Amino acid sequence: MNFDYIIIGAGVIGSSTAYYLKKALPEKRILLIDRNRTAGAGNTAKSAALYRNFFSSRTNRMLAASSIRYYIELGGKIGLDPIGYLWLFSEEQWKNSQKSIRQLDMKKDEFEVLDRAGIANILRINFQSKNPFADVHAGIYCHLCGSLSAMALARHYASEFVSLGGEVSFDTDIRSFILTGQISSYAPWEDVHIDTVMDQKGNSYYAANYVIATGAWTHDLLAPVGIASGILPKKRQLFALKIDEHAQLIEHPGKAPAIILPAGGVYIKPILERNILIVGSADDLGQPFMMSDPEPDPRYFHNAIEPVLNHYFPQLAGYNLSLKWAGYYDYHWPDMTPVIESVANITWIGGTSGSGIMKADAIGRIAAAGLQGHKEAFLADGARFEISKLSLRDRDVEKEELII
Ligand SMILES: Cc1cc2nc3c(=O)[nH]c(=O)nc-3n(C[C@H](O)[C@H](O)[C@H](O)COP(=O)(O)OP(=O)(O)OC[C@H]3O[C@@H](n4cnc5c(N)ncnc54)[C@H](O)[C@@H]3O)c2cc1C
């Protein structure tokens, strides 16, 4: 099987890249491969699928804002629900975040600063601090933020790709890369590149160019062939609480925004129409940068999340977990911003650092433009983006401070 491009990984990133590449190069043979049975069944399916344009880094704001523009066009097709986002700060966090907040274009990006009275108008929350939990001092409400169906988004890109003549191979687990030359003894002047990739059944797939969009699995796939991808996996867990209507979270009837609490990186995705709260947190030291036990651990909920929830929302005490799951972020830890880099005929796209759903449209457009040899990409909102900014060699991005 001979292709111009083989894209390994049909998550939201690989599917978006495949779509924009095929759209630009309709005559090229492009194959999208995944070990799962359908697009988006990896960490895309595990995500909380929240989107926000609220980032401290200008680059991340560009990637997210332009992607959101495209998602709003897709609307109900991807289950877009613009519930908003309420990021809460303690007094100390608020002081320390002023530099990042000043960089935001409040009006254009539809951010609103809320004081305690403004927050109390939305949430029934405990504002007081009690060691070790900080007070609630201020909030930023993001109007252009919300939630969507990440699976529907990945499937949208994959099905558009197929409708343009793109080819897919699911249930295909790429186990090895065969390089030209003898890996242990090749001479430095030889042209070493990937000749073919082989799946679990021993089938070989040939292409002129290979694109690795394997998210959290990228390091394990590329390290054996001598590539330091800069992308490392870290386990992340989500827990669903079944609440009842009396557990009133919000002041007025209607939808509640996604909430980021000022302690422990705990966040809440409320689905009040189904009486469900999805909660997560971002532990750091102690959670290894590697593929670890993929099972969610209820002790983590009880030790790290529940106390925070119960402090800020005492009315939630006593509710049981109805569901729990775990996945992996694919971190580019130095700046928490995506990576698109190439060596020989291999390009890898990843490092989405916990916000790949909300940036997938921009990342796909940028990767596809780079694969065609362009220097710039055009994003959904018309912004131009210099592709090399996301490379490892010529990287030019700001460090992201607002990561959960
Ligand atoms: C708990 C959790 C919550 C999150 N919440 C959010 C959120 O609210 N908003 C947001 O924007 N992001 C969120 N994310 C991050 C988001 O899920 C990722 O950034 C995004 O899914 C990355 O997409 P991807 O396509 O790179 O990875 P994936 O979706 O994991 O796709 C990679 C694909 O590669 C395939 N693959 C891997 N190795 C091979 C191989 N050898 N052969 C064949 N196929 C292979 C896998 O099967 C997989 O389908 C969250 C992540 C987690 C874990």
mmCIF file of N, CA, C and O and ligand atoms in Angstrom, residues 8-15 33-36 38-52 85 150 172-175 213-218 221 234-238 267 325-330 349-359 404, ligand 1:
data_model
loop_
_atom_site.group_PDB
_atom_site.id
_atom_site.type_symbol
_atom_site.label_atom_id
_atom_site.label_comp_id
_atom_site.label_asym_id
_atom_site.label_seq_id
_atom_site.Cartn_x
_atom_site.Cartn_y
_atom_site.Cartn_z
ATOM 1 N N ILE A 8 -0.825 8.673 11.488
ATOM 2 C CA ILE A 8 -1.091 7.664 12.525
ATOM 3 C C ILE A 8 -1.729 8.378 13.712
ATOM 4 O O ILE A 8 -1.131 9.283 14.292
ATOM 5 N N GLY A 9 -2.961 7.968 14.043
ATOM 6 C CA GLY A 9 -3.699 8.586 15.147
ATOM 7 C C GLY A 9 -4.878 9.377 14.616
ATOM 8 O O GLY A 9 -4.710 10.428 14.003
ATOM 9 N N ALA A 10 -6.078 8.819 14.861
ATOM 10 C CA ALA A 10 -7.301 9.503 14.402
ATOM 11 C C ALA A 10 -8.046 10.105 15.579
ATOM 12 O O ALA A 10 -9.263 10.009 15.688
ATOM 13 N N GLY A 11 -7.285 10.720 16.497
ATOM 14 C CA GLY A 11 -7.921 11.544 17.523
ATOM 15 C C GLY A 11 -8.349 12.848 16.876
ATOM 16 O O GLY A 11 -8.304 12.997 15.644
ATOM 17 N N VAL A 12 -8.722 13.792 17.705
ATOM 18 C CA VAL A 12 -9.203 15.051 17.140
ATOM 19 C C VAL A 12 -8.088 15.764 16.364
ATOM 20 O O VAL A 12 -8.352 16.418 15.347
ATOM 21 N N ILE A 13 -6.835 15.571 16.790
ATOM 22 C CA ILE A 13 -5.717 16.266 16.131
ATOM 23 C C ILE A 13 -5.394 15.617 14.778
ATOM 24 O O ILE A 13 -5.291 16.305 13.751
ATOM 25 N N GLY A 14 -5.253 14.272 14.768
ATOM 26 C CA GLY A 14 -4.950 13.594 13.506
ATOM 27 C C GLY A 14 -6.083 13.759 12.503
ATOM 28 O O GLY A 14 -5.846 13.943 11.298
ATOM 29 N N SER A 15 -7.331 13.707 12.976
ATOM 30 C CA SER A 15 -8.481 13.808 12.068
ATOM 31 C C SER A 15 -8.583 15.212 11.473
ATOM 32 O O SER A 15 -8.860 15.380 10.279
ATOM 33 N N ILE A 33 -4.789 6.319 10.061
ATOM 34 C CA ILE A 33 -4.754 5.021 10.757
ATOM 35 C C ILE A 33 -5.067 5.210 12.238
ATOM 36 O O ILE A 33 -4.619 6.173 12.853
ATOM 37 N N ASP A 34 -5.813 4.258 12.814
ATOM 38 C CA ASP A 34 -5.938 4.250 14.282
ATOM 39 C C ASP A 34 -6.121 2.824 14.767
ATOM 40 O O ASP A 34 -6.716 2.001 14.084
ATOM 41 N N ARG A 35 -5.642 2.580 15.972
ATOM 42 C CA ARG A 35 -5.793 1.236 16.543
ATOM 43 C C ARG A 35 -7.217 1.014 17.054
ATOM 44 O O ARG A 35 -7.626 -0.124 17.251
ATOM 45 N N ASN A 36 -7.961 2.081 17.259
ATOM 46 C CA ASN A 36 -9.348 1.943 17.702
ATOM 47 C C ASN A 36 -10.284 1.739 16.508
ATOM 48 O O ASN A 36 -9.864 1.835 15.360
ATOM 49 N N THR A 38 -12.877 3.568 15.710
ATOM 50 C CA THR A 38 -13.502 4.783 15.213
ATOM 51 C C THR A 38 -12.615 5.977 15.555
ATOM 52 O O THR A 38 -11.726 5.867 16.409
ATOM 53 N N ALA A 39 -12.873 7.086 14.904
ATOM 54 C CA ALA A 39 -12.087 8.294 15.187
ATOM 55 C C ALA A 39 -12.456 8.829 16.578
ATOM 56 O O ALA A 39 -13.605 8.726 17.011
ATOM 57 N N GLY A 40 -11.481 9.384 17.254
ATOM 58 C CA GLY A 40 -11.744 10.082 18.525
ATOM 59 C C GLY A 40 -11.901 9.197 19.733
ATOM 60 O O GLY A 40 -12.321 9.669 20.791
ATOM 61 N N ALA A 41 -11.553 7.898 19.617
ATOM 62 C CA ALA A 41 -11.803 6.990 20.738
ATOM 63 C C ALA A 41 -10.636 6.916 21.729
ATOM 64 O O ALA A 41 -10.709 6.180 22.700
ATOM 65 N N GLY A 42 -9.566 7.677 21.506
ATOM 66 C CA GLY A 42 -8.431 7.703 22.439
ATOM 67 C C GLY A 42 -8.691 8.713 23.546
ATOM 68 O O GLY A 42 -9.778 8.744 24.145
ATOM 69 N N ASN A 43 -7.742 9.574 23.811
ATOM 70 C CA ASN A 43 -7.929 10.563 24.884
ATOM 71 C C ASN A 43 -8.945 11.636 24.522
ATOM 72 O O ASN A 43 -9.487 12.299 25.416
ATOM 73 N N THR A 44 -9.217 11.777 23.241
ATOM 74 C CA THR A 44 -10.279 12.704 22.827
ATOM 75 C C THR A 44 -11.583 12.325 23.533
ATOM 76 O O THR A 44 -12.296 13.186 24.061
ATOM 77 N N ALA A 45 -11.870 11.017 23.555
ATOM 78 C CA ALA A 45 -13.110 10.548 24.182
ATOM 79 C C ALA A 45 -13.089 10.692 25.701
ATOM 80 O O ALA A 45 -14.140 10.701 26.340
ATOM 81 N N LYS A 46 -11.899 10.800 26.280
ATOM 82 C CA LYS A 46 -11.784 10.864 27.745
ATOM 83 C C LYS A 46 -11.888 12.292 28.267
ATOM 84 O O LYS A 46 -11.920 12.521 29.475
ATOM 85 N N SER A 47 -11.883 13.255 27.362
ATOM 86 C CA SER A 47 -11.761 14.650 27.812
ATOM 87 C C SER A 47 -13.066 15.168 28.410
ATOM 88 O O SER A 47 -14.137 14.596 28.192
ATOM 89 N N ALA A 48 -12.933 16.263 29.139
ATOM 90 C CA ALA A 48 -14.127 16.931 29.669
ATOM 91 C C ALA A 48 -14.799 17.736 28.554
ATOM 92 O O ALA A 48 -15.929 18.189 28.711
ATOM 93 N N ALA A 49 -14.060 17.927 27.455
ATOM 94 C CA ALA A 49 -14.583 18.593 26.255
ATOM 95 C C ALA A 49 -15.097 20.002 26.530
ATOM 96 O O ALA A 49 -16.094 20.433 25.962
ATOM 97 N N LEU A 50 -14.387 20.686 27.403
ATOM 98 C CA LEU A 50 -14.708 22.099 27.625
ATOM 99 C C LEU A 50 -13.851 22.929 26.679
ATOM 100 O O LEU A 50 -12.754 22.512 26.298
ATOM 101 N N TYR A 51 -14.344 24.078 26.293
ATOM 102 C CA TYR A 51 -13.515 24.966 25.462
ATOM 103 C C TYR A 51 -13.508 26.364 26.065
ATOM 104 O O TYR A 51 -14.468 26.799 26.691
ATOM 105 N N ARG A 52 -12.364 27.035 25.893
ATOM 106 C CA ARG A 52 -12.225 28.394 26.406
ATOM 107 C C ARG A 52 -11.197 29.135 25.562
ATOM 108 O O ARG A 52 -10.280 28.519 25.006
ATOM 109 N N TYR A 85 -17.720 30.081 31.104
ATOM 110 C CA TYR A 85 -16.646 29.558 31.949
ATOM 111 C C TYR A 85 -16.429 30.571 33.046
ATOM 112 O O TYR A 85 -16.332 31.769 32.772
ATOM 113 N N ALA A 150 -16.570 16.027 22.047
ATOM 114 C CA ALA A 150 -15.244 15.857 21.435
ATOM 115 C C ALA A 150 -15.260 14.729 20.403
ATOM 116 O O ALA A 150 -14.620 14.818 19.362
ATOM 117 N N THR A 172 -6.049 -0.772 13.416
ATOM 118 C CA THR A 172 -4.687 -0.940 12.889
ATOM 119 C C THR A 172 -3.710 -0.325 13.882
ATOM 120 O O THR A 172 -3.658 0.898 14.039
ATOM 121 N N ASP A 173 -2.994 -1.193 14.548
ATOM 122 C CA ASP A 173 -2.080 -0.751 15.617
ATOM 123 C C ASP A 173 -0.655 -0.755 15.058
ATOM 124 O O ASP A 173 -0.109 -1.820 14.766
ATOM 125 N N ILE A 174 -0.089 0.413 14.879
ATOM 126 C CA ILE A 174 1.268 0.479 14.325
ATOM 127 C C ILE A 174 2.264 0.085 15.413
ATOM 128 O O ILE A 174 2.355 0.730 16.449
ATOM 129 N N ARG A 175 2.972 -1.003 15.149
ATOM 130 C CA ARG A 175 3.881 -1.551 16.158
ATOM 131 C C ARG A 175 5.332 -1.171 15.889
ATOM 132 O O ARG A 175 6.126 -1.075 16.807
ATOM 133 N N ALA A 213 0.315 11.533 14.974
ATOM 134 C CA ALA A 213 -0.635 12.322 15.775
ATOM 135 C C ALA A 213 -1.193 11.396 16.854
ATOM 136 O O ALA A 213 -2.404 11.238 16.994
ATOM 137 N N THR A 214 -0.286 10.791 17.592
ATOM 138 C CA THR A 214 -0.678 9.742 18.535
ATOM 139 C C THR A 214 -0.784 10.265 19.972
ATOM 140 O O THR A 214 -0.799 9.468 20.922
ATOM 141 N N GLY A 215 -0.845 11.561 20.130
ATOM 142 C CA GLY A 215 -1.102 12.161 21.441
ATOM 143 C C GLY A 215 -0.181 11.629 22.516
ATOM 144 O O GLY A 215 1.048 11.682 22.400
ATOM 145 N N ALA A 216 -0.776 11.087 23.578
ATOM 146 C CA ALA A 216 -0.020 10.639 24.748
ATOM 147 C C ALA A 216 0.912 9.460 24.448
ATOM 148 O O ALA A 216 1.798 9.159 25.244
ATOM 149 N N TRP A 217 0.697 8.768 23.325
ATOM 150 C CA TRP A 217 1.532 7.609 22.980
ATOM 151 C C TRP A 217 2.754 8.021 22.138
ATOM 152 O O TRP A 217 3.555 7.180 21.747
ATOM 153 N N THR A 218 2.895 9.294 21.836
ATOM 154 C CA THR A 218 3.930 9.753 20.905
ATOM 155 C C THR A 218 5.342 9.425 21.398
ATOM 156 O O THR A 218 6.187 8.958 20.631
ATOM 157 N N LEU A 221 6.231 5.805 21.002
ATOM 158 C CA LEU A 221 6.343 5.394 19.600
ATOM 159 C C LEU A 221 7.629 5.938 18.961
ATOM 160 O O LEU A 221 8.265 5.252 18.160
ATOM 161 N N LYS A 234 0.734 12.146 30.949
ATOM 162 C CA LYS A 234 0.459 12.215 32.391
ATOM 163 C C LYS A 234 -1.013 11.876 32.601
ATOM 164 O O LYS A 234 -1.882 12.406 31.907
ATOM 165 N N LYS A 235 -1.261 11.006 33.563
ATOM 166 C CA LYS A 235 -2.629 10.545 33.834
ATOM 167 C C LYS A 235 -3.498 11.685 34.360
ATOM 168 O O LYS A 235 -3.053 12.461 35.207
ATOM 169 N N ARG A 236 -4.714 11.739 33.873
ATOM 170 C CA ARG A 236 -5.698 12.713 34.357
ATOM 171 C C ARG A 236 -7.029 11.987 34.562
ATOM 172 O O ARG A 236 -7.401 11.144 33.744
ATOM 173 N N GLN A 237 -7.754 12.337 35.626
ATOM 174 C CA GLN A 237 -8.963 11.583 35.972
ATOM 175 C C GLN A 237 -10.174 12.495 36.082
ATOM 176 O O GLN A 237 -10.044 13.649 36.496
ATOM 177 N N LEU A 238 -11.315 11.952 35.734
ATOM 178 C CA LEU A 238 -12.569 12.702 35.884
ATOM 179 C C LEU A 238 -13.568 11.852 36.663
ATOM 180 O O LEU A 238 -13.591 10.623 36.524
ATOM 181 N N TYR A 267 -11.806 21.623 38.916
ATOM 182 C CA TYR A 267 -12.778 22.254 38.020
ATOM 183 C C TYR A 267 -14.043 21.415 37.920
ATOM 184 O O TYR A 267 -14.031 20.210 38.187
ATOM 185 N N TRP A 325 -13.496 7.982 35.206
ATOM 186 C CA TRP A 325 -12.626 7.480 34.139
ATOM 187 C C TRP A 325 -11.302 8.239 34.149
ATOM 188 O O TRP A 325 -11.185 9.291 34.768
ATOM 189 N N ALA A 326 -10.324 7.647 33.456
ATOM 190 C CA ALA A 326 -8.995 8.282 33.406
ATOM 191 C C ALA A 326 -8.459 8.261 31.988
ATOM 192 O O ALA A 326 -8.809 7.398 31.185
ATOM 193 N N GLY A 327 -7.653 9.234 31.685
ATOM 194 C CA GLY A 327 -6.970 9.295 30.394
ATOM 195 C C GLY A 327 -5.619 9.948 30.609
ATOM 196 O O GLY A 327 -5.138 10.027 31.749
ATOM 197 N N TYR A 328 -5.034 10.414 29.541
ATOM 198 C CA TYR A 328 -3.707 11.043 29.642
ATOM 199 C C TYR A 328 -3.684 12.380 28.910
ATOM 200 O O TYR A 328 -4.185 12.479 27.787
ATOM 201 N N TYR A 329 -3.093 13.374 29.546
ATOM 202 C CA TYR A 329 -2.734 14.590 28.823
ATOM 203 C C TYR A 329 -1.447 14.275 28.060
ATOM 204 O O TYR A 329 -0.613 13.489 28.532
ATOM 205 N N ASP A 330 -1.265 14.882 26.910
ATOM 206 C CA ASP A 330 0.034 14.804 26.220
ATOM 207 C C ASP A 330 0.699 16.169 26.399
ATOM 208 O O ASP A 330 0.373 17.132 25.736
ATOM 209 N N ILE A 349 2.803 15.820 15.736
ATOM 210 C CA ILE A 349 1.906 16.904 16.146
ATOM 211 C C ILE A 349 1.342 16.504 17.506
ATOM 212 O O ILE A 349 0.713 15.448 17.618
ATOM 213 N N GLY A 350 1.537 17.301 18.512
ATOM 214 C CA GLY A 350 1.006 16.928 19.827
ATOM 215 C C GLY A 350 1.357 17.973 20.865
ATOM 216 O O GLY A 350 1.492 19.153 20.555
ATOM 217 N N GLY A 351 1.520 17.488 22.094
ATOM 218 C CA GLY A 351 1.837 18.417 23.183
ATOM 219 C C GLY A 351 0.670 19.343 23.482
ATOM 220 O O GLY A 351 0.855 20.477 23.908
ATOM 221 N N THR A 352 -0.539 18.825 23.311
ATOM 222 C CA THR A 352 -1.716 19.700 23.453
ATOM 223 C C THR A 352 -1.978 20.064 24.921
ATOM 224 O O THR A 352 -2.788 20.944 25.200
ATOM 225 N N SER A 353 -1.299 19.391 25.840
ATOM 226 C CA SER A 353 -1.237 19.797 27.253
ATOM 227 C C SER A 353 -2.599 20.051 27.895
ATOM 228 O O SER A 353 -2.775 21.024 28.633
ATOM 229 N N GLY A 354 -3.562 19.213 27.570
ATOM 230 C CA GLY A 354 -4.863 19.296 28.232
ATOM 231 C C GLY A 354 -5.850 20.241 27.576
ATOM 232 O O GLY A 354 -6.932 20.475 28.124
ATOM 233 N N SER A 355 -5.500 20.761 26.410
ATOM 234 C CA SER A 355 -6.461 21.660 25.754
ATOM 235 C C SER A 355 -6.487 21.449 24.237
ATOM 236 O O SER A 355 -6.619 22.395 23.467
ATOM 237 N N GLY A 356 -6.385 20.169 23.858
ATOM 238 C CA GLY A 356 -6.341 19.854 22.427
ATOM 239 C C GLY A 356 -7.684 19.934 21.728
ATOM 240 O O GLY A 356 -7.742 20.179 20.514
ATOM 241 N N ILE A 357 -8.766 19.715 22.481
ATOM 242 C CA ILE A 357 -10.077 19.767 21.827
ATOM 243 C C ILE A 357 -10.337 21.209 21.368
ATOM 244 O O ILE A 357 -10.708 21.468 20.233
ATOM 245 N N MET A 358 -10.077 22.123 22.304
ATOM 246 C CA MET A 358 -10.412 23.524 22.021
ATOM 247 C C MET A 358 -9.464 24.176 21.020
ATOM 248 O O MET A 358 -9.737 25.274 20.550
ATOM 249 N N LYS A 359 -8.351 23.492 20.676
ATOM 250 C CA LYS A 359 -7.405 24.086 19.708
ATOM 251 C C LYS A 359 -7.266 23.253 18.447
ATOM 252 O O LYS A 359 -6.437 23.560 17.586
ATOM 253 N N ILE A 404 -5.153 23.797 33.505
ATOM 254 C CA ILE A 404 -5.739 22.952 34.546
ATOM 255 C C ILE A 404 -5.646 21.504 34.103
ATOM 256 O O ILE A 404 -5.486 21.217 32.942
HETATM 257 C C1 LIG B 1 -9.333 13.713 31.738
HETATM 258 C C2 LIG B 1 -9.071 14.632 30.573
HETATM 259 C C3 LIG B 1 -9.795 15.817 30.461
HETATM 260 C C4 LIG B 1 -9.568 16.678 29.377
HETATM 261 N N1 LIG B 1 -10.343 17.781 29.245
HETATM 262 C C5 LIG B 1 -10.158 18.590 28.166
HETATM 263 C C6 LIG B 1 -11.016 19.705 27.961
HETATM 264 O O1 LIG B 1 -11.925 19.956 28.748
HETATM 265 N N2 LIG B 1 -10.808 20.472 26.859
HETATM 266 C C7 LIG B 1 -9.797 20.221 25.960
HETATM 267 O O2 LIG B 1 -9.628 20.984 25.000
HETATM 268 N N3 LIG B 1 -8.988 19.153 26.135
HETATM 269 C C8 LIG B 1 -9.153 18.345 27.202
HETATM 270 N N4 LIG B 1 -8.350 17.248 27.364
HETATM 271 C C9 LIG B 1 -7.215 17.054 26.451
HETATM 272 C C10 LIG B 1 -7.680 16.448 25.144
HETATM 273 O O3 LIG B 1 -8.376 15.257 25.394
HETATM 274 C C11 LIG B 1 -6.450 16.195 24.282
HETATM 275 O O4 LIG B 1 -5.695 17.391 24.182
HETATM 276 C C12 LIG B 1 -6.837 15.727 22.887
HETATM 277 O O5 LIG B 1 -7.752 14.671 22.933
HETATM 278 C C13 LIG B 1 -5.598 15.311 22.134
HETATM 279 O O6 LIG B 1 -6.033 14.777 20.897
HETATM 280 P P1 LIG B 1 -5.092 13.793 20.094
HETATM 281 O O7 LIG B 1 -5.760 13.541 18.813
HETATM 282 O O8 LIG B 1 -3.701 14.341 20.071
HETATM 283 O O9 LIG B 1 -4.999 12.506 21.031
HETATM 284 P P2 LIG B 1 -5.937 11.199 21.082
HETATM 285 O O10 LIG B 1 -7.364 11.546 21.045
HETATM 286 O O11 LIG B 1 -5.463 10.363 22.197
HETATM 287 O O12 LIG B 1 -5.597 10.511 19.687
HETATM 288 C C14 LIG B 1 -4.422 9.779 19.484
HETATM 289 C C15 LIG B 1 -4.851 8.541 18.726
HETATM 290 O O13 LIG B 1 -3.676 7.821 18.347
HETATM 291 C C16 LIG B 1 -4.027 6.457 18.371
HETATM 292 N N5 LIG B 1 -2.762 5.691 18.460
HETATM 293 C C17 LIG B 1 -1.812 5.843 19.404
HETATM 294 N N6 LIG B 1 -0.776 5.027 19.136
HETATM 295 C C18 LIG B 1 -1.121 4.334 18.014
HETATM 296 C C19 LIG B 1 -0.470 3.322 17.256
HETATM 297 N N7 LIG B 1 0.720 2.853 17.605
HETATM 298 N N8 LIG B 1 -1.111 2.840 16.159
HETATM 299 C C20 LIG B 1 -2.336 3.299 15.805
HETATM 300 N N9 LIG B 1 -3.003 4.250 16.487
HETATM 301 C C21 LIG B 1 -2.385 4.763 17.577
HETATM 302 C C22 LIG B 1 -4.904 6.295 19.587
HETATM 303 O O14 LIG B 1 -5.721 5.153 19.479
HETATM 304 C C23 LIG B 1 -5.702 7.603 19.565
HETATM 305 O O15 LIG B 1 -6.958 7.445 18.956
HETATM 306 C C24 LIG B 1 -8.567 16.357 28.413
HETATM 307 C C25 LIG B 1 -7.854 15.163 28.520
HETATM 308 C C26 LIG B 1 -8.101 14.292 29.579
HETATM 309 C C27 LIG B 1 -7.345 13.006 29.672
#
